[in-house]
Backbone as JSON Lines, residues from 0, in Angstrom:
{"i":0,"aa":"X","n":[-12.31,-5.47,-6.91],"ca":[-11.56,-4.58,-6.03],"c":[-11.43,-3.2,-6.69]}
{"i":1,"aa":"X","n":[-11.51,-2.2,-5.85],"ca":[-11.33,-0.81,-6.28],"c":[-12.29,-0.39,-7.39]}
{"i":2,"aa":"X","n":[-13.58,-0.55,-7.14],"ca":[-14.57,0.02,-8.04],"c":[-14.74,1.5,-7.69]}
{"i":3,"aa":"X","n":[-15.64,2.18,-8.36],"ca":[-15.82,3.61,-8.13],"c":[-16.12,3.91,-6.66]}
{"i":4,"aa":"X","n":[-17.0,3.14,-6.06],"ca":[-17.37,3.35,-4.66],"c":[-16.13,3.27,-3.77]}
{"i":5,"aa":"X","n":[-15.3,2.25,-3.96],"ca":[-14.09,2.08,-3.16],"c":[-13.12,3.24,-3.35]}
{"i":6,"aa":"X","n":[-12.91,3.63,-4.59],"ca":[-11.94,4.68,-4.91],"c":[-12.38,6.02,-4.33]}
{"i":7,"aa":"X","n":[-13.64,6.38,-4.54],"ca":[-14.16,7.64,-4.02],"c":[-14.11,7.65,-2.5]}
{"i":8,"aa":"X","n":[-14.48,6.55,-1.88],"ca":[-14.47,6.5,-0.41],"c":[-13.06,6.67,0.13]}
{"i":9,"aa":"X","n":[-12.09,6.03,-0.49],"ca":[-10.7,6.17,-0.05],"c":[-10.24,7.63,-0.16]}
{"i":10,"aa":"X","n":[-10.56,8.26,-1.26],"ca":[-10.14,9.66,-1.48],"c":[-10.82,10.6,-0.48]}
{"i":11,"aa":"X","n":[-12.13,10.52,-0.38],"ca":[-12.87,11.47,0.47],"c":[-12.59,11.23,1.95]}
{"i":12,"aa":"X","n":[-12.47,9.97,2.36],"ca":[-12.14,9.7,3.77],"c":[-10.75,10.24,4.09]}
{"i":13,"aa":"X","n":[-9.78,10.03,3.2],"ca":[-8.43,10.57,3.43],"c":[-8.47,12.09,3.52]}
{"i":14,"aa":"X","n":[-9.24,12.72,2.64],"ca":[-9.36,14.17,2.67],"c":[-9.98,14.63,3.99]}
{"i":15,"aa":"X","n":[-11.04,13.97,4.4],"ca":[-11.68,14.31,5.67],"c":[-10.76,14.09,6.86]}
{"i":16,"aa":"X","n":[-10.01,13.0,6.84],"ca":[-9.09,12.73,7.94],"c":[-7.94,13.72,7.97]}
{"i":17,"aa":"X","n":[-7.54,14.22,6.81],"ca":[-6.43,15.17,6.78],"c":[-6.76,16.47,7.48]}
{"i":18,"aa":"X","n":[-8.04,16.72,7.71],"ca":[-8.47,17.92,8.44],"c":[-8.64,17.64,9.94]}
{"i":19,"aa":"X","n":[-8.35,16.41,10.36],"ca":[-8.45,16.07,11.77],"c":[-9.83,15.6,12.19]}
{"i":20,"aa":"X","n":[-10.71,15.36,11.24],"ca":[-12.09,15.01,11.53],"c":[-12.23,13.8,12.46]}
{"i":21,"aa":"X","n":[-11.37,12.81,12.32],"ca":[-11.52,11.59,13.12],"c":[-10.44,11.44,14.2]}
{"i":22,"aa":"X","n":[-9.69,12.49,14.48],"ca":[-8.6,12.39,15.46],"c":[-9.07,11.84,16.81]}
{"i":23,"aa":"X","n":[-10.13,12.41,17.36],"ca":[-10.59,11.99,18.68],"c":[-11.08,10.54,18.66]}
{"i":24,"aa":"X","n":[-11.83,10.2,17.65],"ca":[-12.4,8.85,17.57],"c":[-11.32,7.78,17.43]}
{"i":25,"aa":"X","n":[-10.21,8.12,16.75],"ca":[-9.14,7.16,16.53],"c":[-7.96,7.39,17.48]}
{"i":26,"aa":"X","n":[-8.11,8.28,18.44],"ca":[-7.05,8.61,19.4],"c":[-5.76,9.01,18.7]}
{"i":27,"aa":"X","n":[-5.87,9.91,17.75],"ca":[-4.71,10.4,17.01],"c":[-4.32,11.78,17.51]}
{"i":28,"aa":"X","n":[-3.03,12.03,17.57],"ca":[-2.55,13.36,17.92],"c":[-2.62,14.23,16.68]}
{"i":29,"aa":"X","n":[-3.32,15.35,16.76],"ca":[-3.45,16.22,15.58],"c":[-2.09,16.58,14.98]}
{"i":30,"aa":"X","n":[-2.0,16.46,13.68],"ca":[-0.79,16.83,12.97],"c":[0.36,15.84,13.09]}
{"i":31,"aa":"X","n":[0.15,14.72,13.75],"ca":[1.25,13.77,13.97],"c":[1.25,12.61,12.97]}
{"i":32,"aa":"X","n":[0.45,12.71,11.93],"ca":[0.33,11.6,11.0],"c":[0.11,12.1,9.58]}
{"i":33,"aa":"X","n":[0.31,11.19,8.66],"ca":[0.08,11.46,7.25],"c":[-1.04,10.54,6.79]}
{"i":34,"aa":"X","n":[-1.96,11.05,6.0],"ca":[-3.09,10.27,5.51],"c":[-2.98,10.18,3.99]}
{"i":35,"aa":"X","n":[-3.24,8.99,3.45],"ca":[-3.21,8.82,2.0],"c":[-4.23,7.78,1.59]}
{"i":36,"aa":"X","n":[-4.93,8.03,0.49],"ca":[-5.84,7.0,-0.04],"c":[-5.02,5.92,-0.74]}
{"i":37,"aa":"X","n":[-5.29,4.68,-0.37],"ca":[-4.58,3.53,-0.96],"c":[-5.59,2.67,-1.7]}
{"i":38,"aa":"X","n":[-5.32,2.4,-2.96],"ca":[-6.19,1.55,-3.76],"c":[-5.58,0.16,-3.84]}
{"i":39,"aa":"X","n":[-6.43,-0.85,-3.84],"ca":[-5.97,-2.23,-3.81],"c":[-5.82,-2.8,-5.23]}
{"i":40,"aa":"X","n":[-5.26,-2.0,-6.12],"ca":[-5.0,-2.41,-7.5],"c":[-3.65,-1.84,-7.92]}
{"i":41,"aa":"X","n":[-3.02,-2.42,-8.92],"ca":[-1.82,-1.78,-9.48],"c":[-2.2,-0.47,-10.16]}
{"i":42,"aa":"X","n":[-1.29,0.48,-10.19],"ca":[-1.59,1.78,-10.79],"c":[-1.97,1.64,-12.27]}
{"i":43,"aa":"X","n":[-1.45,0.63,-12.93],"ca":[-1.76,0.43,-14.35],"c":[-3.23,0.1,-14.59]}
{"i":44,"aa":"X","n":[-3.92,-0.37,-13.57],"ca":[-5.33,-0.73,-13.71],"c":[-6.29,0.43,-13.48]}
{"i":45,"aa":"X","n":[-5.78,1.56,-12.97],"ca":[-6.67,2.69,-12.72],"c":[-7.33,3.15,-14.01]}
{"i":46,"aa":"X","n":[-6.59,3.14,-15.11],"ca":[-7.13,3.59,-16.4],"c":[-8.33,2.75,-16.83]}
{"i":47,"aa":"X","n":[-8.46,1.54,-16.3],"ca":[-9.6,0.69,-16.63],"c":[-10.87,1.13,-15.91]}
{"i":48,"aa":"X","n":[-10.72,1.93,-14.87],"ca":[-11.87,2.44,-14.1],"c":[-12.22,3.83,-14.64]}
{"i":49,"aa":"X","n":[-12.81,3.86,-15.83],"ca":[-13.08,5.14,-16.51],"c":[-13.99,6.05,-15.71]}
{"i":50,"aa":"X","n":[-14.92,5.49,-14.95],"ca":[-15.8,6.31,-14.13],"c":[-15.0,7.06,-13.07]}
{"i":51,"aa":"X","n":[-14.06,6.37,-12.44],"ca":[-13.22,6.99,-11.42],"c":[-12.27,8.01,-12.06]}
{"i":52,"aa":"X","n":[-11.7,7.66,-13.2],"ca":[-10.8,8.58,-13.9],"c":[-11.55,9.86,-14.26]}
{"i":53,"aa":"X","n":[-12.79,9.73,-14.72],"ca":[-13.61,10.89,-15.06],"c":[-13.81,11.8,-13.85]}
{"i":54,"aa":"X","n":[-14.25,11.22,-12.72],"ca":[-14.49,12.04,-11.53],"c":[-13.2,12.66,-11.01]}
{"i":55,"aa":"X","n":[-12.1,11.92,-11.07],"ca":[-10.83,12.47,-10.61],"c":[-10.39,13.66,-11.47]}
{"i":56,"aa":"X","n":[-10.55,13.53,-12.77],"ca":[-10.2,14.65,-13.66],"c":[-11.11,15.85,-13.39]}
{"i":57,"aa":"X","n":[-12.37,15.59,-13.22],"ca":[-13.34,16.67,-12.97],"c":[-13.0,17.45,-11.72]}
{"i":58,"aa":"X","n":[-12.39,16.77,-10.74],"ca":[-12.06,17.42,-9.46],"c":[-10.57,17.68,-9.3]}
{"i":59,"aa":"X","n":[-9.85,17.61,-10.41],"ca":[-8.4,17.91,-10.4],"c":[-7.65,17.06,-9.37]}
{"i":60,"aa":"X","n":[-7.96,15.77,-9.33],"ca":[-7.25,14.85,-8.45],"c":[-6.34,14.0,-9.32]}
{"i":61,"aa":"X","n":[-5.05,14.28,-9.31],"ca":[-4.15,13.49,-10.15],"c":[-3.92,12.11,-9.54]}
{"i":62,"aa":"X","n":[-3.72,11.13,-10.39],"ca":[-3.45,9.77,-9.92],"c":[-2.22,9.72,-9.04]}
{"i":63,"aa":"X","n":[-1.34,10.68,-9.2],"ca":[-0.13,10.72,-8.37],"c":[-0.44,11.01,-6.91]}
{"i":64,"aa":"X","n":[-1.67,11.45,-6.61],"ca":[-2.09,11.65,-5.22],"c":[-2.55,10.36,-4.56]}
{"i":65,"aa":"X","n":[-2.61,9.3,-5.3],"ca":[-3.07,8.01,-4.78],"c":[-1.89,7.07,-4.6]}
{"i":66,"aa":"X","n":[-2.05,6.14,-3.67],"ca":[-1.09,5.06,-3.52],"c":[-1.77,3.78,-3.96]}
{"i":67,"aa":"X","n":[-0.98,2.85,-4.46],"ca":[-1.5,1.59,-4.97],"c":[-0.84,0.46,-4.19]}
{"i":68,"aa":"X","n":[-1.65,-0.28,-3.44],"ca":[-1.11,-1.26,-2.51],"c":[-0.08,-2.21,-3.11]}
{"i":69,"aa":"X","n":[-0.32,-2.78,-4.29],"ca":[0.67,-3.71,-4.83],"c":[2.05,-3.09,-5.05]}
{"i":70,"aa":"X","n":[2.12,-1.75,-5.09],"ca":[3.37,-1.07,-5.36],"c":[4.02,-0.48,-4.11]}
{"i":71,"aa":"X","n":[3.4,-0.65,-2.96],"ca":[3.98,-0.13,-1.72],"c":[5.08,-1.07,-1.22]}
{"i":72,"aa":"X","n":[6.12,-0.51,-0.63],"ca":[7.22,-1.35,-0.1],"c":[6.78,-2.12,1.15]}
{"i":73,"aa":"X","n":[6.57,-3.42,1.0],"ca":[6.04,-4.22,2.1],"c":[6.95,-4.21,3.32]}
{"i":74,"aa":"X","n":[8.25,-4.2,3.14],"ca":[9.15,-4.18,4.29],"c":[8.97,-2.91,5.12]}
{"i":75,"aa":"X","n":[8.77,-1.78,4.45],"ca":[8.54,-0.52,5.17],"c":[7.22,-0.58,5.94]}
{"i":76,"aa":"X","n":[6.2,-1.16,5.33],"ca":[4.91,-1.31,6.01],"c":[5.04,-2.23,7.22]}
{"i":77,"aa":"X","n":[5.75,-3.33,7.05],"ca":[5.97,-4.26,8.17],"c":[6.71,-3.58,9.32]}
{"i":78,"aa":"X","n":[7.69,-2.75,8.99],"ca":[8.43,-2.02,10.01],"c":[7.51,-1.05,10.75]}
{"i":79,"aa":"X","n":[6.64,-0.37,10.02],"ca":[5.7,0.57,10.66],"c":[4.71,-0.17,11.55]}
{"i":80,"aa":"X","n":[4.27,-1.35,11.12],"ca":[3.38,-2.14,11.97],"c":[4.09,-2.52,13.25]}
{"i":81,"aa":"X","n":[5.32,-2.95,13.13],"ca":[6.1,-3.38,14.29],"c":[6.28,-2.24,15.29]}
{"i":82,"aa":"X","n":[6.49,-1.02,14.8],"ca":[6.66,0.12,15.69],"c":[5.33,0.75,16.09]}
{"i":83,"aa":"X","n":[4.22,0.23,15.56],"ca":[2.89,0.73,15.92],"c":[2.53,2.05,15.27]}
{"i":84,"aa":"X","n":[3.15,2.38,14.14],"ca":[2.9,3.68,13.52],"c":[2.12,3.59,12.21]}
{"i":85,"aa":"X","n":[1.49,2.46,11.96],"ca":[0.66,2.32,10.77],"c":[-0.77,1.99,11.19]}
{"i":86,"aa":"X","n":[-1.72,2.78,10.7],"ca":[-3.13,2.5,10.94],"c":[-3.84,2.48,9.6]}
{"i":87,"aa":"X","n":[-4.68,1.5,9.41],"ca":[-5.44,1.35,8.18],"c":[-6.93,1.43,8.47]}
{"i":88,"aa":"X","n":[-7.65,2.1,7.61],"ca":[-9.1,2.08,7.67],"c":[-9.57,1.45,6.37]}
{"i":89,"aa":"X","n":[-10.28,0.37,6.49],"ca":[-10.8,-0.33,5.31],"c":[-12.12,0.3,4.91]}
{"i":90,"aa":"X","n":[-12.25,0.63,3.65],"ca":[-13.52,1.15,3.14],"c":[-14.01,0.24,2.03]}
{"i":91,"aa":"X","n":[-15.3,0.01,2.03],"ca":[-15.97,-0.8,1.02],"c":[-15.56,-2.27,1.06]}
{"i":92,"aa":"X","n":[-14.91,-2.68,2.11],"ca":[-14.58,-4.08,2.39],"c":[-14.32,-4.16,3.88]}
{"i":93,"aa":"X","n":[-14.66,-5.28,4.51],"ca":[-14.44,-5.37,5.95],"c":[-13.48,-6.47,6.35]}
{"i":94,"aa":"X","n":[-12.79,-6.99,5.37],"ca":[-11.72,-7.94,5.69],"c":[-10.61,-7.81,4.66]}
{"i":95,"aa":"X","n":[-9.43,-8.23,5.07],"ca":[-8.26,-8.17,4.2],"c":[-8.2,-9.41,3.33]}
{"i":96,"aa":"X","n":[-7.56,-9.27,2.18],"ca":[-7.35,-10.43,1.32],"c":[-6.4,-11.42,1.98]}
{"i":97,"aa":"X","n":[-6.4,-12.64,1.51],"ca":[-5.56,-13.7,2.08],"c":[-4.1,-13.27,2.15]}
{"i":98,"aa":"X","n":[-3.61,-12.66,1.05],"ca":[-2.21,-12.26,1.03],"c":[-1.94,-10.99,1.82]}
{"i":99,"aa":"X","n":[-2.96,-10.4,2.39],"ca":[-2.79,-9.17,3.15],"c":[-3.05,-9.36,4.64]}
{"i":100,"aa":"X","n":[-3.21,-10.57,5.09],"ca":[-3.52,-10.82,6.5],"c":[-2.45,-10.28,7.44]}
{"i":101,"aa":"X","n":[-1.23,-10.15,6.95],"ca":[-0.15,-9.61,7.78],"c":[-0.4,-8.16,8.2]}
{"i":102,"aa":"X","n":[-1.35,-7.5,7.57],"ca":[-1.71,-6.12,7.9],"c":[-2.78,-6.02,8.99]}
{"i":103,"aa":"X","n":[-3.32,-7.16,9.43],"ca":[-4.49,-7.17,10.31],"c":[-4.32,-6.33,11.57]}
{"i":104,"aa":"X","n":[-3.16,-6.38,12.19],"ca":[-2.99,-5.63,13.44],"c":[-2.93,-4.12,13.23]}
{"i":105,"aa":"X","n":[-2.81,-3.67,12.0],"ca":[-2.8,-2.24,11.7],"c":[-4.19,-1.69,11.4]}
{"i":106,"aa":"X","n":[-5.19,-2.55,11.27],"ca":[-6.55,-2.09,10.97],"c":[-7.14,-1.4,12.2]}
{"i":107,"aa":"X","n":[-7.48,-0.12,12.03],"ca":[-8.06,0.64,13.13],"c":[-9.48,1.1,12.82]}
{"i":108,"aa":"X","n":[-9.95,0.77,11.61],"ca":[-11.31,1.17,11.28],"c":[-11.84,0.47,10.05]}
{"i":109,"aa":"X","n":[-13.15,0.4,9.98],"ca":[-13.86,-0.21,8.85],"c":[-15.11,0.62,8.58]}
{"i":110,"aa":"X","n":[-15.31,0.97,7.33],"ca":[-16.57,1.58,6.9],"c":[-16.99,0.75,5.69]}
{"i":111,"aa":"X","n":[-18.13,0.05,5.81],"ca":[-18.49,-0.89,4.76],"c":[-19.98,-1.14,4.71]}
{"i":112,"aa":"X","n":[-20.47,-1.45,3.51],"ca":[-21.89,-1.76,3.32],"c":[-22.1,-3.23,2.93]}
{"i":113,"aa":"X","n":[-21.06,-4.03,3.02],"ca":[-21.19,-5.46,2.74],"c":[-21.52,-6.24,4.01]}
{"i":114,"aa":"X","n":[-21.88,-7.49,3.85],"ca":[-22.16,-8.35,5.0],"c":[-20.94,-8.41,5.91]}
{"i":115,"aa":"X","n":[-21.17,-8.31,7.2],"ca":[-20.1,-8.28,8.19],"c":[-19.44,-9.65,8.3]}
{"i":116,"aa":"X","n":[-18.13,-9.69,8.07],"ca":[-17.38,-10.95,8.18],"c":[-16.99,-11.24,9.63]}
{"i":117,"aa":"X","n":[-17.19,-10.26,10.51],"ca":[-16.86,-10.44,11.92],"c":[-15.4,-10.16,12.25]}
{"i":118,"aa":"X","n":[-14.63,-9.77,11.27],"ca":[-13.21,-9.47,11.49],"c":[-13.06,-8.08,12.11]}
{"i":119,"aa":"X","n":[-12.0,-7.89,12.86],"ca":[-11.63,-6.58,13.41],"c":[-12.75,-5.99,14.27]}
{"i":120,"aa":"X","n":[-13.34,-6.81,15.11],"ca":[-14.5,-6.4,15.9],"c":[-14.19,-5.29,16.9]}
{"i":121,"aa":"X","n":[-12.96,-5.19,17.38],"ca":[-12.65,-4.22,18.42],"c":[-12.07,-2.9,17.95]}
{"i":122,"aa":"X","n":[-12.12,-2.61,16.66],"ca":[-11.52,-1.37,16.17],"c":[-12.36,-0.16,16.59]}
{"i":123,"aa":"X","n":[-11.72,1.0,16.81],"ca":[-12.46,2.17,17.29],"c":[-13.44,2.78,16.29]}
{"i":124,"aa":"X","n":[-13.22,2.55,15.01],"ca":[-14.15,3.06,14.0],"c":[-14.68,1.85,13.24]}
{"i":125,"aa":"X","n":[-15.94,1.51,13.49],"ca":[-16.53,0.34,12.84],"c":[-17.95,0.69,12.45]}
{"i":126,"aa":"X","n":[-18.13,1.02,11.18],"ca":[-19.44,1.39,10.66],"c":[-19.81,0.36,9.6]}
{"i":127,"aa":"X","n":[-20.76,-0.47,9.91],"ca":[-21.18,-1.56,9.03],"c":[-22.68,-1.47,8.83]}
{"i":128,"aa":"X","n":[-23.1,-1.42,7.57],"ca":[-24.53,-1.38,7.3],"c":[-24.81,-2.03,5.94]}
{"i":129,"aa":"X","n":[-25.09,-3.34,5.94],"ca":[-25.37,-4.03,4.68],"c":[-26.6,-3.49,3.94]}
{"i":130,"aa":"X","n":[-27.45,-2.74,4.63],"ca":[-28.64,-2.18,3.99],"c":[-28.31,-0.9,3.22]}
{"i":131,"aa":"X","n":[-27.13,-0.35,3.44],"ca":[-26.75,0.88,2.73],"c":[-26.49,0.55,1.26]}
{"i":132,"aa":"X","n":[-26.88,1.44,0.4],"ca":[-26.71,1.21,-1.03],"c":[-25.27,1.34,-1.5]}
{"i":133,"aa":"X","n":[-24.47,2.07,-0.76],"ca":[-23.07,2.25,-1.14],"c":[-22.26,2.59,0.09]}
{"i":134,"aa":"X","n":[-20.97,2.36,0.0],"ca":[-20.08,2.74,1.08],"c":[-20.0,4.26,1.17]}
{"i":135,"aa":"X","n":[-20.14,4.93,0.03],"ca":[-20.05,6.4,0.01],"c":[-21.07,7.03,0.96]}
{"i":136,"aa":"X","n":[-22.25,6.47,1.04],"ca":[-23.25,7.04,1.95],"c":[-22.81,6.89,3.4]}
{"i":137,"aa":"X","n":[-22.1,5.81,3.72],"ca":[-21.62,5.6,5.09],"c":[-20.45,6.53,5.41]}
{"i":138,"aa":"X","n":[-19.56,6.74,4.44],"ca":[-18.45,7.68,4.64],"c":[-19.02,9.08,4.89]}
{"i":139,"aa":"X","n":[-20.03,9.46,4.12],"ca":[-20.67,10.76,4.32],"c":[-21.25,10.86,5.73]}
{"i":140,"aa":"X","n":[-21.93,9.81,6.19],"ca":[-22.49,9.82,7.54],"c":[-21.4,9.97,8.59]}
{"i":141,"aa":"X","n":[-20.3,9.25,8.42],"ca":[-19.2,9.32,9.39],"c":[-18.63,10.73,9.42]}
{"i":142,"aa":"X","n":[-18.31,11.29,8.27],"ca":[-17.71,12.62,8.23],"c":[-18.67,13.7,8.72]}
{"i":143,"aa":"X","n":[-19.93,13.62,8.33],"ca":[-20.9,14.59,8.8],"c":[-21.18,14.43,10.29]}
{"i":144,"aa":"X","n":[-21.25,13.19,10.75],"ca":[-21.5,12.92,12.17],"c":[-20.37,13.42,13.04]}
{"i":145,"aa":"X","n":[-19.13,13.22,12.61],"ca":[-17.98,13.7,13.37],"c":[-17.93,15.22,13.37]}
{"i":146,"aa":"X","n":[-18.28,15.81,12.25],"ca":[-18.32,17.28,12.18],"c":[-19.32,17.82,13.19]}
{"i":147,"aa":"X","n":[-20.49,17.22,13.22],"ca":[-21.53,17.67,14.15],"c":[-21.08,17.47,15.6]}
{"i":148,"aa":"X","n":[-20.45,16.33,15.88],"ca":[-20.0,16.05,17.23],"c":[-18.94,17.06,17.68]}
{"i":149,"aa":"X","n":[-18.11,17.53,16.75],"ca":[-17.05,18.47,17.09],"c":[-17.47,19.91,16.88]}
{"i":150,"aa":"X","n":[-18.66,20.15,16.33],"ca":[-19.17,21.5,16.06],"c":[-18.18,22.29,15.21]}
{"i":151,"aa":"X","n":[-17.66,21.63,14.2],"ca":[-16.7,22.29,13.32],"c":[-17.39,23.33,12.46]}
{"i":152,"aa":"X","n":[-16.6,24.28,12.03],"ca":[-17.1,25.3,11.1],"c":[-17.25,24.72,9.7]}
{"i":153,"aa":"X","n":[-16.28,23.89,9.28],"ca":[-16.26,23.43,7.9],"c":[-15.67,22.03,7.85]}
{"i":154,"aa":"X","n":[-16.09,21.24,6.91],"ca":[-15.51,19.92,6.7],"c":[-15.46,19.64,5.22]}
{"i":155,"aa":"X","n":[-14.88,18.5,4.89],"ca":[-14.82,18.1,3.48],"c":[-16.23,17.99,2.9]}
{"i":156,"aa":"X","n":[-17.22,17.66,3.72],"ca":[-18.58,17.52,3.24],"c":[-19.25,18.86,2.98]}
{"i":157,"aa":"X","n":[-18.63,19.96,3.45],"ca":[-19.17,21.28,3.15],"c":[-18.77,21.75,1.76]}
{"i":158,"aa":"X","n":[-17.75,21.11,1.19],"ca":[-17.31,21.53,-0.14],"c":[-18.16,20.83,-1.2]}
{"i":159,"aa":"X","n":[-18.44,21.54,-2.26],"ca":[-19.21,20.94,-3.35],"c":[-18.47,19.74,-3.92]}
{"i":160,"aa":"X","n":[-17.15,19.82,-3.98],"ca":[-16.36,18.72,-4.52],"c":[-16.49,17.46,-3.69]}
{"i":161,"aa":"X","n":[-16.43,17.59,-2.37],"ca":[-16.56,16.42,-1.5],"c":[-17.92,15.76,-1.64]}
{"i":162,"aa":"X","n":[-18.96,16.59,-1.68],"ca":[-20.31,16.04,-1.84],"c":[-20.48,15.38,-3.2]}
{"i":163,"aa":"X","n":[-20.0,16.04,-4.25],"ca":[-20.19,15.48,-5.6],"c":[-19.43,14.18,-5.77]}
{"i":164,"aa":"X","n":[-18.22,14.11,-5.23],"ca":[-17.47,12.86,-5.32],"c":[-18.24,11.73,-4.66]}
{"i":165,"aa":"X","n":[-18.69,11.95,-3.42],"ca":[-19.4,10.88,-2.72],"c":[-20.72,10.53,-3.38]}
{"i":166,"aa":"X","n":[-21.47,11.53,-3.8],"ca":[-22.76,11.23,-4.39],"c":[-22.65,10.75,-5.81]}
{"i":167,"aa":"X","n":[-21.51,10.99,-6.46],"ca":[-21.26,10.46,-7.79],"c":[-20.98,8.98,-7.77]}
{"i":168,"aa":"X","n":[-20.46,8.47,-6.67],"ca":[-20.1,7.04,-6.58],"c":[-21.3,6.12,-6.77]}
{"i":169,"aa":"X","n":[-22.41,6.35,-6.05],"ca":[-23.54,5.43,-6.21],"c":[-24.27,5.58,-7.54]}
{"i":170,"aa":"X","n":[-24.11,6.71,-8.2],"ca":[-24.82,6.94,-9.45],"c":[-24.17,6.15,-10.51]}
C-alpha cells in the first residue's frame, strides 16, 4: 500500500481536482468542496518511502499537506457519508480493504492499472487499464483528457512539477 505510484497519483490528482478539472465529470459544484490526497498508511510510515520523500522534498510538498487514512476520524467520515458529502476516488487500487468496506458508498471514481475486481462499476469516473505500466500514466491521461475536453488554458499537467511528479513515479 502507498508505494511511489500511489502517493504521486494521490497528490497530482488532488492538485488537478483542486483546479476544477473533474467538476463536470463528477457532477461537482465548482468551489463547493475540499480536495486532499489521502494515503492508506500511518504518517509514521511515510519516511520508509524514501523515493516519495525525495520527490516531495524536490517539489516543496510537505507531509503536512497529506492525510493518512489510519489517522482520520472515522466517525466524522461516517457522518459525511451519511449526509452524502464525502466522495472518494481510488487511485492505484480498485477496491477497498476489508476494514474499509464501510466507505464503499462514498467511492465516486477509480483510476487504476491493476486487474479489475469489478467493484464500483457504476461510478462516474472509472479508468481501468491493466496494460498500463503505472497508475501515473492513467492519471495523466485523465487530467490531460479533461483539460482538452474543457479547452482550458492551463492545468496541473502544464506545470513542470506536475509532469515530473507523474513521470517520476514509474521510473
